[in-house]
Short mmCIF file of C-alpha atoms and ligand atoms in Angstrom, two decimals:
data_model
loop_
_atom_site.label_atom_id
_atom_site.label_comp_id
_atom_site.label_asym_id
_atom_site.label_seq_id
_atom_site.Cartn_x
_atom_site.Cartn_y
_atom_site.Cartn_z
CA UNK A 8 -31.13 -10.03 -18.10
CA UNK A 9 -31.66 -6.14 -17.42
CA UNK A 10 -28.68 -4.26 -17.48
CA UNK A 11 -28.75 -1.13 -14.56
CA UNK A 12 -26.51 1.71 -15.40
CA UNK A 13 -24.98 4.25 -12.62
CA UNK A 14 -24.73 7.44 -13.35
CA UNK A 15 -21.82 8.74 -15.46
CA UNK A 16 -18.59 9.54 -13.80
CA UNK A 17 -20.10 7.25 -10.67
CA UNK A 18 -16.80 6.63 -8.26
CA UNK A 19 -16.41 2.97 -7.59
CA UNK A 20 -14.07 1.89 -5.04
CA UNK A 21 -12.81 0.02 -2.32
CA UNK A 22 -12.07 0.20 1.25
CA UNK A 23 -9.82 -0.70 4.10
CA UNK A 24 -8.08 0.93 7.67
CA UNK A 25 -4.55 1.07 8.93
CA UNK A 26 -4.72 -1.48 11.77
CA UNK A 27 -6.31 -3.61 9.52
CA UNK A 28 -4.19 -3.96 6.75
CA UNK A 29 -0.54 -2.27 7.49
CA UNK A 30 0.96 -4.84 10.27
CA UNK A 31 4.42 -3.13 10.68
CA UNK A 32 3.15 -2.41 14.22
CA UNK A 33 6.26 -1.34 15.54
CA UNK A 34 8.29 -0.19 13.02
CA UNK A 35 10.20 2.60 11.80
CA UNK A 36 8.97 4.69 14.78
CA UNK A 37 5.37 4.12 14.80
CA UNK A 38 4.33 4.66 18.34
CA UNK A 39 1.69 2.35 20.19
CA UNK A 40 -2.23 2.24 19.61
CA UNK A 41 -4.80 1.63 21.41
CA UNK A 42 -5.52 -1.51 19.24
CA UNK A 43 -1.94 -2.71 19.98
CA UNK A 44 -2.49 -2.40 23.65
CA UNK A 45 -6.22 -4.38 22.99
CA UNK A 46 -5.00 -6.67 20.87
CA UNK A 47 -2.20 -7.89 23.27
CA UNK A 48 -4.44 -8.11 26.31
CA UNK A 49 -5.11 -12.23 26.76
CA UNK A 50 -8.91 -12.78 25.83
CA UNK A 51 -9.87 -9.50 23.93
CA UNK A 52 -9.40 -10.86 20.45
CA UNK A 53 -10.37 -13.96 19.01
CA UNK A 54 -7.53 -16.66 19.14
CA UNK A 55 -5.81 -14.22 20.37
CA UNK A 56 -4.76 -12.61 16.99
CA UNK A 57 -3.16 -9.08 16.58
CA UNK A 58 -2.54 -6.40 14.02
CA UNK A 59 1.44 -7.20 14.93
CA UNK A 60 1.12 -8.27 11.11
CA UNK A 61 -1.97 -8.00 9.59
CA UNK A 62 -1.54 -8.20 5.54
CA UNK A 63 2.12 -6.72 5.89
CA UNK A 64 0.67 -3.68 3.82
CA UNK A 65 3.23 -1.96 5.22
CA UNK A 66 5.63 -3.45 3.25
CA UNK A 67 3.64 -4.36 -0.04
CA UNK A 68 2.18 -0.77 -1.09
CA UNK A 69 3.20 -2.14 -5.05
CA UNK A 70 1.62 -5.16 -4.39
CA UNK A 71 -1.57 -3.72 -2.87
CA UNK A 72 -1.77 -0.59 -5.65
CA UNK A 73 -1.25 -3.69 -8.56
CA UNK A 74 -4.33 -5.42 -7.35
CA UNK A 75 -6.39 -2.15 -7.29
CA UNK A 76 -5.41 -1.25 -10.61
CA UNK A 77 -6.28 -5.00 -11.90
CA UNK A 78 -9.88 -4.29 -10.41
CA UNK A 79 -10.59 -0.84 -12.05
CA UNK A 80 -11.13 1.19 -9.36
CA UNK A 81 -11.20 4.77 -9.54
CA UNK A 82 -11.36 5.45 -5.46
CA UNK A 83 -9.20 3.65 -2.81
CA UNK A 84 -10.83 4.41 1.18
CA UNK A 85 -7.97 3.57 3.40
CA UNK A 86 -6.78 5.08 6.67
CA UNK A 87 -4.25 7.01 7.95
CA UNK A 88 -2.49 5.33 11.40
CA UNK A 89 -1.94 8.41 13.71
CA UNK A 90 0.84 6.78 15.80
CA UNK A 91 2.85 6.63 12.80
CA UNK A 92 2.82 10.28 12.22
CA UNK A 93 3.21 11.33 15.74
CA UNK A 94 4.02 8.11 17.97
CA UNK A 95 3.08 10.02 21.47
CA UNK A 96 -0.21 11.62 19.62
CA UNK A 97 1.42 15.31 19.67
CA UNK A 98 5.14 16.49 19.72
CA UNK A 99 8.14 14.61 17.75
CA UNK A 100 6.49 14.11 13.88
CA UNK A 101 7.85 10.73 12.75
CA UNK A 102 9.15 11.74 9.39
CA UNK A 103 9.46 7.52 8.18
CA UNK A 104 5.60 7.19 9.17
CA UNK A 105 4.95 9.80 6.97
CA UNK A 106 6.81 8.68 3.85
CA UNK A 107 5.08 5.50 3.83
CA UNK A 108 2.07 7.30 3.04
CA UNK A 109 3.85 9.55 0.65
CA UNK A 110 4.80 6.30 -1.27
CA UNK A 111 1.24 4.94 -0.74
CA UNK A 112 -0.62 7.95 -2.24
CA UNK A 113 1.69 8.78 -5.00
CA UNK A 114 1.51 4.80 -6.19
CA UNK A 115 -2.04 5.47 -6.06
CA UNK A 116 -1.83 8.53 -7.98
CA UNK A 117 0.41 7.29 -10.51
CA UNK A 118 -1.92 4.25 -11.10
CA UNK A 119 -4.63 7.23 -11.64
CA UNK A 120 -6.58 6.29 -8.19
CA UNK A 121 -8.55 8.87 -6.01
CA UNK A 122 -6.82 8.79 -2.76
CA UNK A 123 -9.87 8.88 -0.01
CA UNK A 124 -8.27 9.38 3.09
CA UNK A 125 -9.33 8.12 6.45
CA UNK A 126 -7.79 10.45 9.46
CA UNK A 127 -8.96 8.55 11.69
CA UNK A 128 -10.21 4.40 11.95
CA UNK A 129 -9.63 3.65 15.98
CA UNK A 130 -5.85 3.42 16.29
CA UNK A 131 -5.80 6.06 18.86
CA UNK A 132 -1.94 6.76 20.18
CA UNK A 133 -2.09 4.89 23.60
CA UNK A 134 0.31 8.06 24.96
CA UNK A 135 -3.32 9.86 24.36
CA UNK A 136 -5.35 6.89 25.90
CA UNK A 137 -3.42 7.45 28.97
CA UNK A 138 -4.07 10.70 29.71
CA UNK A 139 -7.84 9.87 29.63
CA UNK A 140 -8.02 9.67 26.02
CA UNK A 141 -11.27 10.46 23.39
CA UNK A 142 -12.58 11.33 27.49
CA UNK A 143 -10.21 14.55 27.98
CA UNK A 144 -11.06 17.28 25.77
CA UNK A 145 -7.85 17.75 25.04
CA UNK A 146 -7.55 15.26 22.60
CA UNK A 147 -9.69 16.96 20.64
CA UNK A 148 -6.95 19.39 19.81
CA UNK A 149 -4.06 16.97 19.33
CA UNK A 150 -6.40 15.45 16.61
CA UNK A 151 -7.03 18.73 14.87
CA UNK A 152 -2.84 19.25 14.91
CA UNK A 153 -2.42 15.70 13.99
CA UNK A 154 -5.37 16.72 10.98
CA UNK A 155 -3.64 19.96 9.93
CA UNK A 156 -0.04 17.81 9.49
CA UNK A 157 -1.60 15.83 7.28
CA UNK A 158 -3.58 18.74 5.20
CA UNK A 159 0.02 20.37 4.82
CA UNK A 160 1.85 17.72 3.47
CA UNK A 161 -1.02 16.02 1.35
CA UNK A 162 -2.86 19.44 -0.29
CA UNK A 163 -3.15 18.76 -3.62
CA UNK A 164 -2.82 15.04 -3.84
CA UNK A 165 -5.31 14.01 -1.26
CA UNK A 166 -8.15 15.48 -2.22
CA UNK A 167 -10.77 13.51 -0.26
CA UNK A 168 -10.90 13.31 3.68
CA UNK A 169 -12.72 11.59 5.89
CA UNK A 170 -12.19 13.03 8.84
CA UNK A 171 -13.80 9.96 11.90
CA UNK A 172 -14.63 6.55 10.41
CA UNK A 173 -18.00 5.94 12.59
CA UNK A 174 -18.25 7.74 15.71
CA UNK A 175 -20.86 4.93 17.19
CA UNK A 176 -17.93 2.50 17.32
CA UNK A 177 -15.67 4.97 18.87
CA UNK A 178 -18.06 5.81 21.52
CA UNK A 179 -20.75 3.04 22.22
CA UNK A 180 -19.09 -0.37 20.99
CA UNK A 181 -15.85 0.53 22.70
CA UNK A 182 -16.83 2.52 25.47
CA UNK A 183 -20.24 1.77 26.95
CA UNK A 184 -20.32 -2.15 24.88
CA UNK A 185 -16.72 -2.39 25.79
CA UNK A 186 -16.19 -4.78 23.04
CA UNK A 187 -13.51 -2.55 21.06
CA UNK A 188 -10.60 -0.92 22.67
CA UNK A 189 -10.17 0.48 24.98
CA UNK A 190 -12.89 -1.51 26.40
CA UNK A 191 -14.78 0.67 28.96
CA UNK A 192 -17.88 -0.02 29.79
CA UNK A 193 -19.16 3.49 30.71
CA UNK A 194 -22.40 5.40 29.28
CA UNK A 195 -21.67 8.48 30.16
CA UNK A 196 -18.04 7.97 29.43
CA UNK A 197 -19.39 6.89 25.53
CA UNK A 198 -21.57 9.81 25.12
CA UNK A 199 -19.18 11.85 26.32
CA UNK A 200 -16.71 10.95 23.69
CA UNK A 201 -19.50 10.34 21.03
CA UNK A 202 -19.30 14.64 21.73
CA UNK A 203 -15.90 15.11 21.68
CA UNK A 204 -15.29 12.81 18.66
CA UNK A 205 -17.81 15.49 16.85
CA UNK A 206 -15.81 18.28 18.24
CA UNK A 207 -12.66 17.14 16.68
CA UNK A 208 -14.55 17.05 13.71
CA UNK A 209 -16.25 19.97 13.47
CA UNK A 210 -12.58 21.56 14.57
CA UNK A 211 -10.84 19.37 11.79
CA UNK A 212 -13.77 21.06 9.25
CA UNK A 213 -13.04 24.69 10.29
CA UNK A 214 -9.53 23.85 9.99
CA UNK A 215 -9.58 22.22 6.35
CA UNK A 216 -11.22 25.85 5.46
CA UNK A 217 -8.89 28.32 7.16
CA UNK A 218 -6.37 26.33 5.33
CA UNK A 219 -8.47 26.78 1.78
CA UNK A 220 -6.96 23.22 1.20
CA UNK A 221 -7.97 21.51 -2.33
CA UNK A 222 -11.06 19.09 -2.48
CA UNK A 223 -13.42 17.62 0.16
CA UNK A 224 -14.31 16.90 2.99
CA UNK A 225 -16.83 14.00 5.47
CA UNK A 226 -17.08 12.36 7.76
CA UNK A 227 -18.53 8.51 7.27
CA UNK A 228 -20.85 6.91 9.83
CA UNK A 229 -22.68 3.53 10.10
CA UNK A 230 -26.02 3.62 9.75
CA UNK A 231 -28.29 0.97 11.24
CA UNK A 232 -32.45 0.38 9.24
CA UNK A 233 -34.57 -0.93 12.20
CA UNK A 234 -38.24 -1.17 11.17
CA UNK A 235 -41.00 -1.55 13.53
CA UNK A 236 -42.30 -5.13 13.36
CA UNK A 237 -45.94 -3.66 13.92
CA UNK A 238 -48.17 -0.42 13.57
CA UNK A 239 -48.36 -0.84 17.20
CA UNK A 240 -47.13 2.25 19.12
CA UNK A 241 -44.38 0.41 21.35
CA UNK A 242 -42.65 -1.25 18.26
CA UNK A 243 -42.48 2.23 16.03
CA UNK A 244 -40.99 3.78 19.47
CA UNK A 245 -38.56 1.13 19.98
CA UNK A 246 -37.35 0.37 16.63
CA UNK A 247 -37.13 4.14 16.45
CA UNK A 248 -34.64 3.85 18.97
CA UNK A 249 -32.53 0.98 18.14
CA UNK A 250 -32.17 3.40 14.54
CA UNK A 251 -31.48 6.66 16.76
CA UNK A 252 -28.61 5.24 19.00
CA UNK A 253 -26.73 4.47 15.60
CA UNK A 254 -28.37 7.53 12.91
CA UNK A 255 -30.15 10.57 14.29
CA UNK A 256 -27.69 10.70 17.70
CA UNK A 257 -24.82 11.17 15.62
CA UNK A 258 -26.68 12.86 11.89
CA UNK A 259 -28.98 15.39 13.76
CA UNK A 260 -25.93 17.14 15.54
CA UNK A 261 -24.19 16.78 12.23
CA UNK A 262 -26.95 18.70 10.62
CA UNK A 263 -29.60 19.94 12.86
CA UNK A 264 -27.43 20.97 15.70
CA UNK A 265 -28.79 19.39 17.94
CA UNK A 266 -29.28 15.86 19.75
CA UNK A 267 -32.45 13.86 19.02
CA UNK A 268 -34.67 15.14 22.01
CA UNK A 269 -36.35 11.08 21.92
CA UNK A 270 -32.69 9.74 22.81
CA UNK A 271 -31.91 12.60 24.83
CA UNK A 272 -34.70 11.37 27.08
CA UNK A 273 -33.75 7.92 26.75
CA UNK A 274 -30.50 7.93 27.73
CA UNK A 275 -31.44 10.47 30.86
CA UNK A 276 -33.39 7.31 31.83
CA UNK A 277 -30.37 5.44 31.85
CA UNK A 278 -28.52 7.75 34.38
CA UNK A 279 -26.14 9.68 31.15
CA UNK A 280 -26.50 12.87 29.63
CA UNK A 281 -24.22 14.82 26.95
CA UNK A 282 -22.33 17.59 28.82
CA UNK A 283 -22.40 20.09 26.07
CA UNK A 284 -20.50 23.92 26.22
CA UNK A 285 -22.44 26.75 24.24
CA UNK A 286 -19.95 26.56 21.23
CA UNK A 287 -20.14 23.28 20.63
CA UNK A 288 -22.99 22.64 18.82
CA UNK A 289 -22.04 25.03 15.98
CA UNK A 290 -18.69 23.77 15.66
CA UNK A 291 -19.85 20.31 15.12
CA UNK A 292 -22.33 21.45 12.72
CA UNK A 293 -20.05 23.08 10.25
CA UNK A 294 -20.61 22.31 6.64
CA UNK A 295 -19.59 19.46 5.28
CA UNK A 296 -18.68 18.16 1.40
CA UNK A 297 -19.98 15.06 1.47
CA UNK A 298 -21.66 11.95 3.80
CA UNK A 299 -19.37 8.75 4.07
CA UNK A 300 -21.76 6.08 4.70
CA UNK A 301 -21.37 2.67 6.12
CA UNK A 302 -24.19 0.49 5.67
CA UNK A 303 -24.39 -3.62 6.15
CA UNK A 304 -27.29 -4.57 7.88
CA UNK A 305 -30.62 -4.10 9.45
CA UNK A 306 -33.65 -5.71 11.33
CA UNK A 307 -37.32 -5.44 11.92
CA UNK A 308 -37.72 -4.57 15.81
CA UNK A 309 -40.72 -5.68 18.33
CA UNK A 310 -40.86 -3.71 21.70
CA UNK A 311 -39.71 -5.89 24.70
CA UNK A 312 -39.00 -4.39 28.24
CA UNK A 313 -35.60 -4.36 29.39
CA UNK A 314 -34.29 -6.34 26.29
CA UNK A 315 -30.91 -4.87 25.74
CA UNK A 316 -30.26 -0.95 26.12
CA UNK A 317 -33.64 0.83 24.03
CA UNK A 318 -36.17 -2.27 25.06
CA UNK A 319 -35.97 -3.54 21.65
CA UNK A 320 -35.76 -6.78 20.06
CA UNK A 321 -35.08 -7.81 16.65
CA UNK A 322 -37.43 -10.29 15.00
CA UNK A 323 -36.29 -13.82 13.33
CA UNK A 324 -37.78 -13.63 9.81
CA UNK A 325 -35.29 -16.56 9.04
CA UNK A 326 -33.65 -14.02 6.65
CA UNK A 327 -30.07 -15.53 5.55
CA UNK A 328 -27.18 -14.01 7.51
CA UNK A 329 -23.40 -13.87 6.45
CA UNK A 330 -20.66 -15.40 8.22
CA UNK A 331 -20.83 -12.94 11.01
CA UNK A 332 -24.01 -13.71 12.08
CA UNK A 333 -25.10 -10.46 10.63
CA UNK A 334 -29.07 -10.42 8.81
CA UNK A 335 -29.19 -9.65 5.11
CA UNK A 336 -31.20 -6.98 4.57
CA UNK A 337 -30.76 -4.95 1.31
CA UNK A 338 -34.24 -3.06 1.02
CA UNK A 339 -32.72 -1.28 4.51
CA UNK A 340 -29.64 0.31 2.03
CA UNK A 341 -32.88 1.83 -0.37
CA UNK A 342 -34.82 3.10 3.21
CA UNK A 343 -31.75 3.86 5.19
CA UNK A 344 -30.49 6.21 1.98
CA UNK A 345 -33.97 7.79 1.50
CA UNK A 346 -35.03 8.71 5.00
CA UNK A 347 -30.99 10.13 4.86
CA UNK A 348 -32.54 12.82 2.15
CA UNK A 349 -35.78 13.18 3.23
CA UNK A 350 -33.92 13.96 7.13
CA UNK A 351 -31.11 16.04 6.37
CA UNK A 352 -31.53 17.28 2.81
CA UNK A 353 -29.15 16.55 -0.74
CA UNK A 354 -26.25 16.32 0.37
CA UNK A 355 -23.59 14.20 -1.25
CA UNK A 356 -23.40 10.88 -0.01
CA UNK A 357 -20.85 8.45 -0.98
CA UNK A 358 -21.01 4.58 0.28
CA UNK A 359 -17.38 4.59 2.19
CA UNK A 360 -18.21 0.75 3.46
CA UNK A 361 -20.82 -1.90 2.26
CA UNK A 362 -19.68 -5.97 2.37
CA UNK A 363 -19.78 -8.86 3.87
CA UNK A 364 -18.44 -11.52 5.82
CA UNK A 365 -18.07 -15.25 4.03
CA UNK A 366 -15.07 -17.71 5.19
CA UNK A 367 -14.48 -19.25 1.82
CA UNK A 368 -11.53 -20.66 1.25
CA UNK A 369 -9.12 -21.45 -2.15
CA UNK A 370 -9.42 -24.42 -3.36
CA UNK A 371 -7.59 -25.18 -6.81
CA UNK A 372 -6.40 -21.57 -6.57
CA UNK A 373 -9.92 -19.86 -6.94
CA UNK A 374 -12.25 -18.65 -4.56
CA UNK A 375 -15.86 -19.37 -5.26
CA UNK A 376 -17.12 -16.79 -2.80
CA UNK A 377 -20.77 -16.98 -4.77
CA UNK A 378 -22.55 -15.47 -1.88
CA UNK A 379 -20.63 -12.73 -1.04
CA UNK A 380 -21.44 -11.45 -4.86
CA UNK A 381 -25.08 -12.81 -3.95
CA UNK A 382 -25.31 -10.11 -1.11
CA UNK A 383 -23.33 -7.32 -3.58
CA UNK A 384 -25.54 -8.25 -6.17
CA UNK A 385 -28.74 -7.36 -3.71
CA UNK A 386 -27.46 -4.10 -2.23
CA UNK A 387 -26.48 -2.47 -5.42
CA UNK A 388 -29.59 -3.12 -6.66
CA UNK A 389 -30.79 -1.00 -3.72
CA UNK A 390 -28.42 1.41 -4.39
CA UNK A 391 -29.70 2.35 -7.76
CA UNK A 392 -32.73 2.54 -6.86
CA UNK A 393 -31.85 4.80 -4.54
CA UNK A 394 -30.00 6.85 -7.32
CA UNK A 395 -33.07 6.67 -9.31
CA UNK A 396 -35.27 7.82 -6.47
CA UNK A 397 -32.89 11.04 -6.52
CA UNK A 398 -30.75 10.44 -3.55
CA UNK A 399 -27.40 12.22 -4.36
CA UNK A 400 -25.15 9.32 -4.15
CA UNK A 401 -21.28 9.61 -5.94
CA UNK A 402 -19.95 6.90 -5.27
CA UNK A 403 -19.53 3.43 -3.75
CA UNK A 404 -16.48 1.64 -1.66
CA UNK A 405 -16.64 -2.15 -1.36
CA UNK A 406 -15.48 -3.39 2.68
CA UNK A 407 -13.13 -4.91 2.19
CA UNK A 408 -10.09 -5.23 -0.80
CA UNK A 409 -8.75 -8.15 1.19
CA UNK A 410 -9.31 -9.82 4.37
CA UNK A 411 -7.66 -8.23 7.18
CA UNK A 412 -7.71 -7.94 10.70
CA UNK A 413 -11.59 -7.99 12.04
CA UNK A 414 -11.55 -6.58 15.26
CA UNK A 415 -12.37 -8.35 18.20
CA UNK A 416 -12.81 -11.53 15.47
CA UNK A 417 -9.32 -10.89 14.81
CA UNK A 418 -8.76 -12.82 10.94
CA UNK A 419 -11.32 -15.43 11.77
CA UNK A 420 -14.13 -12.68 9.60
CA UNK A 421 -13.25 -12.29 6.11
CA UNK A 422 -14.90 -9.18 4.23
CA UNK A 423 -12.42 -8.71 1.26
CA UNK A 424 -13.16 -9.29 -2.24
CA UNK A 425 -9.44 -10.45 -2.59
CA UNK A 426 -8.02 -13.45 -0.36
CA UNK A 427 -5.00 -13.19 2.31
CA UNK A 428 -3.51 -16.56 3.37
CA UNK A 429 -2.33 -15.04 7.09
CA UNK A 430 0.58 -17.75 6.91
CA UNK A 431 2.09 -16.71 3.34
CA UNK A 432 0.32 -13.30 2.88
CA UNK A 433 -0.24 -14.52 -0.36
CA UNK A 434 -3.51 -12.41 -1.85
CA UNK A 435 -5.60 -14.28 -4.56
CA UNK A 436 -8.45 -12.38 -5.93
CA UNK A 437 -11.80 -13.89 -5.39
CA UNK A 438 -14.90 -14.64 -7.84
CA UNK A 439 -16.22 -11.16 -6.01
CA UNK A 440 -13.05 -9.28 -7.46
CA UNK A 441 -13.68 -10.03 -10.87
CA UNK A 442 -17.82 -9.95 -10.52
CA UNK A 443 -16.60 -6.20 -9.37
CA UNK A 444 -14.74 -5.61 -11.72
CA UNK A 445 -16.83 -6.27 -14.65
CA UNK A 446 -19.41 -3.72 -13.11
CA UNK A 447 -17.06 -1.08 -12.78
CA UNK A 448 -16.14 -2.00 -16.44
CA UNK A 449 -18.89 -1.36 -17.62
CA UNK A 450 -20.54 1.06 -14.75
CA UNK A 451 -23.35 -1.36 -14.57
CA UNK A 452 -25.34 -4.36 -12.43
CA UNK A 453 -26.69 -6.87 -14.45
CA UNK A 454 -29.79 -8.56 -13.01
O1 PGI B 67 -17.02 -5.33 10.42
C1 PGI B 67 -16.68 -5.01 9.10
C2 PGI B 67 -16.23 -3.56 9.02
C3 PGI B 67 -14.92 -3.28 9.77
O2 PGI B 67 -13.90 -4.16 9.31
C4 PGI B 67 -14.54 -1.81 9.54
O3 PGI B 67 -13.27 -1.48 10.06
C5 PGI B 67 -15.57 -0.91 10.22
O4 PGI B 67 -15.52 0.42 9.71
C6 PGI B 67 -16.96 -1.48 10.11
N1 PGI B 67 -18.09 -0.94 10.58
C7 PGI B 67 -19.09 -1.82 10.41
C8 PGI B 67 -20.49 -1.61 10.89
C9 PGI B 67 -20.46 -1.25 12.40
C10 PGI B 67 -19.92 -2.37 13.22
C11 PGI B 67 -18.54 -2.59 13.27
C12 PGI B 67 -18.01 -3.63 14.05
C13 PGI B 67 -18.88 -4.42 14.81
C14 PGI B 67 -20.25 -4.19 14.75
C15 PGI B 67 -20.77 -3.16 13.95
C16 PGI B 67 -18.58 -2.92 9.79
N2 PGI B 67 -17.26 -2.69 9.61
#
């Protein structure tokens, strides 16, 4: 048995997002989401499910901060529903919203947990959405007010913000896939907003610093490792894409200030292009604390015309694949983190979501999820390798604490380490929750 040690004072955490866990969806003045709206449209979710409920977080903050305690943790990643604090995305504040997260943060606080706040995690207001939403500019501004609310009331005991949980989702899978709300199926609509998401980050930055607020700041994207499956020129170009639509369109503005010219091009073969004003560009590329990075899969790629959007394919190596469907590919978290530092220098990366997705069930009040520590096991091996290969990483967030509310899967997907029965909301930690929470015990992976 060799015992890996992380570095010393190496954050370990976990993860989840409003929609996801809170349920509550229409109380005590929350306004509607975009997610609501989705959710209730016949066909868009799986069996028809909604966030109506969720894991009743809302109501079971005690509950929720007990089982992070019991696990060790010294981060908690969770998000921040917008139409809570301002139910028409701007105007009336909804004071009640608000002092559910006062209760959440100081429980967290007074169980000596990191607050890492999401602002936002795709629960757009749906008064925004209807004025042309993440499309009209002017959202970009409501975010930055709805932001700069939260700064003021939470300097000082939030001292880690994230400020847009994966801006590929945002834009791409909800606009141009359409398989996220609001559903559009619109490049130039996606890229468009894939800009303006930026904006409101780069905005949200500038704002955290005229405000001199206390602690850091990211943002926390998902990252994609597509490898060519040859030497041969058309595979390195197209799995160069399939990695660019997910890292370098959204990392090179970040840091380089620009858009990758090679997707640039690509996309201007698909009839889109990024309408970009001269300021832009240096707003988006202010400064940031830290990377949040979300990383679960990846895929060696063979060229193939007019397969899907970049002419890419990904091979069948008849790797195993999680409940989800999705490959299991650890050596991508080691080459995804690597080529991160070798692209855009040493900056501070923490891991804001790594899981996966197995349907076990209890049986005799346990949960034997055994693979789901299989595929932890695997990917935080590659993560200290990547630590010992100098990446700067500080810390790591588990997706998810407990099942929740998967999207378009609805609660048919479960990520969490800890089990939700969506009848009883009765959580039951898993084999994975106490695998965890020996290694942040003892800040160590045993292999
Ligand atoms: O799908 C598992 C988690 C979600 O529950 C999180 O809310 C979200 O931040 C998140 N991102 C990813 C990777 C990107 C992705 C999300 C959904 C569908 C396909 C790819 C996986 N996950």
């Amino acid at each position: 048995m060799q015992k890996l040690i992380f570095p010393e004072h190496f954050q370990w955490g976990t993860a989840t997002a409003s929609y996801q866990i809170e349920g509550a969806w229409n109380a005590d003045g929350r306004g509607l989401s975009i997610w609501d709206v989705f959710s209730h449209t016949p066909g868009k979710v799986k069996n028809g499910d909604t966030g109506d409920v969720a894991c009743d977080s809302y109501h079971r903050i005690d509950e929720d901060v007990a089982l992070l305690q019991k696990l060790g943790v010294k981060v908690y990643r969770f998000s921040v529903a917008w139409p809570r604090i301002y139910p028409e995305g701007t105007g009336t504040l909804n004071k009640p919203g608000l002092d559910y997260y006062h209760r959440l943060v100081d429980a967290l606080l007074a169980a000596d947990i990191e607050p890492f706040c999401t602002l936002y995690h795709w629960d757009l207001p749906q008064a925004l959405q209807e004025k042309g939403g993440w499309d009209n500019r002017e959202t970009i501004d409501h975010f930055v007010h709805y932001a700069e609310t939260l700064f003021q009331q939470f300097n000082g005991k939030i001292k880690n913000w994230i400020t847009i949980n994966e801006p590929w989702c945002v834009s791409i899978l909800s606009n141009y896939l359409g398989a996220h709300a609001p559903g559009n199926q619109d490049l130039q609509m996606a890229l468009d907003i894939g800009h303006h998401l930026l904006l409101a980050h780069g905005k949200t930055v500038q704002r955290f610093r005229q405000l001199n607020m206390e602690g850091q700041i990211g943002i926390a994207p998902n990252v994609s490792w597509n490898e060519p499956y040859s030497n041969r020129e058309e595979d390195v170009a197209a799995a160069r894409r399939m990695r660019g639509a997910c890292n370098e369109w959204f990392l090179d503005p970040l840091f380089k200030g620009s858009y990758p010219d090679f997707m640039v091009a690509w996309y201007q073969k698909m009839g889109a292009s990024v309408n970009i004003q001269p300021e832009d560009m240096a707003i988006i590329q202010q400064p940031i604390d830290f990377l949040g990075i979300n990383y679960y899969t990846g895929s060696l790629v063979t060229y193939k015309q007019g397969e899907g959007d970049y002419d890419g394919e990904d091979v069948e190596e008849g790797r195993e694949r999680t409940d989800i469907g999705w490959n299991i590919y650890p050596e991508g978290f080691y080459n995804v983190l690597t080529w991160l530092t070798e692209q855009y220098g040493d900056v501070p990366i923490y891991i804001t979501e790594n899981g996966a997705c197995y349907n076990d069930e209890v049986q005799n009040g346990k949960v034997a999820d055994t693979r789901r520590i299989a595929y932890l096991q695997k990917h935080l091996l590659q993560l200290h390798r990547a630590i010992a290969s100098g990446v700067n990483m500080k810390g790591y967030m588990t997706w998810s604490l407990m099942d929740n509310f998967e999207w378009a899967e609805g609660y048919s997907k479960r990520f969490g380490i800890v089990h939700v029965n969506f009848e009883t909301l009765v959580r039951t930690p898993k084999q994975s929750f106490e695998w965890y929470q020996q290694v942040i015990a003892h800040n160590r992976l045993e292999v």
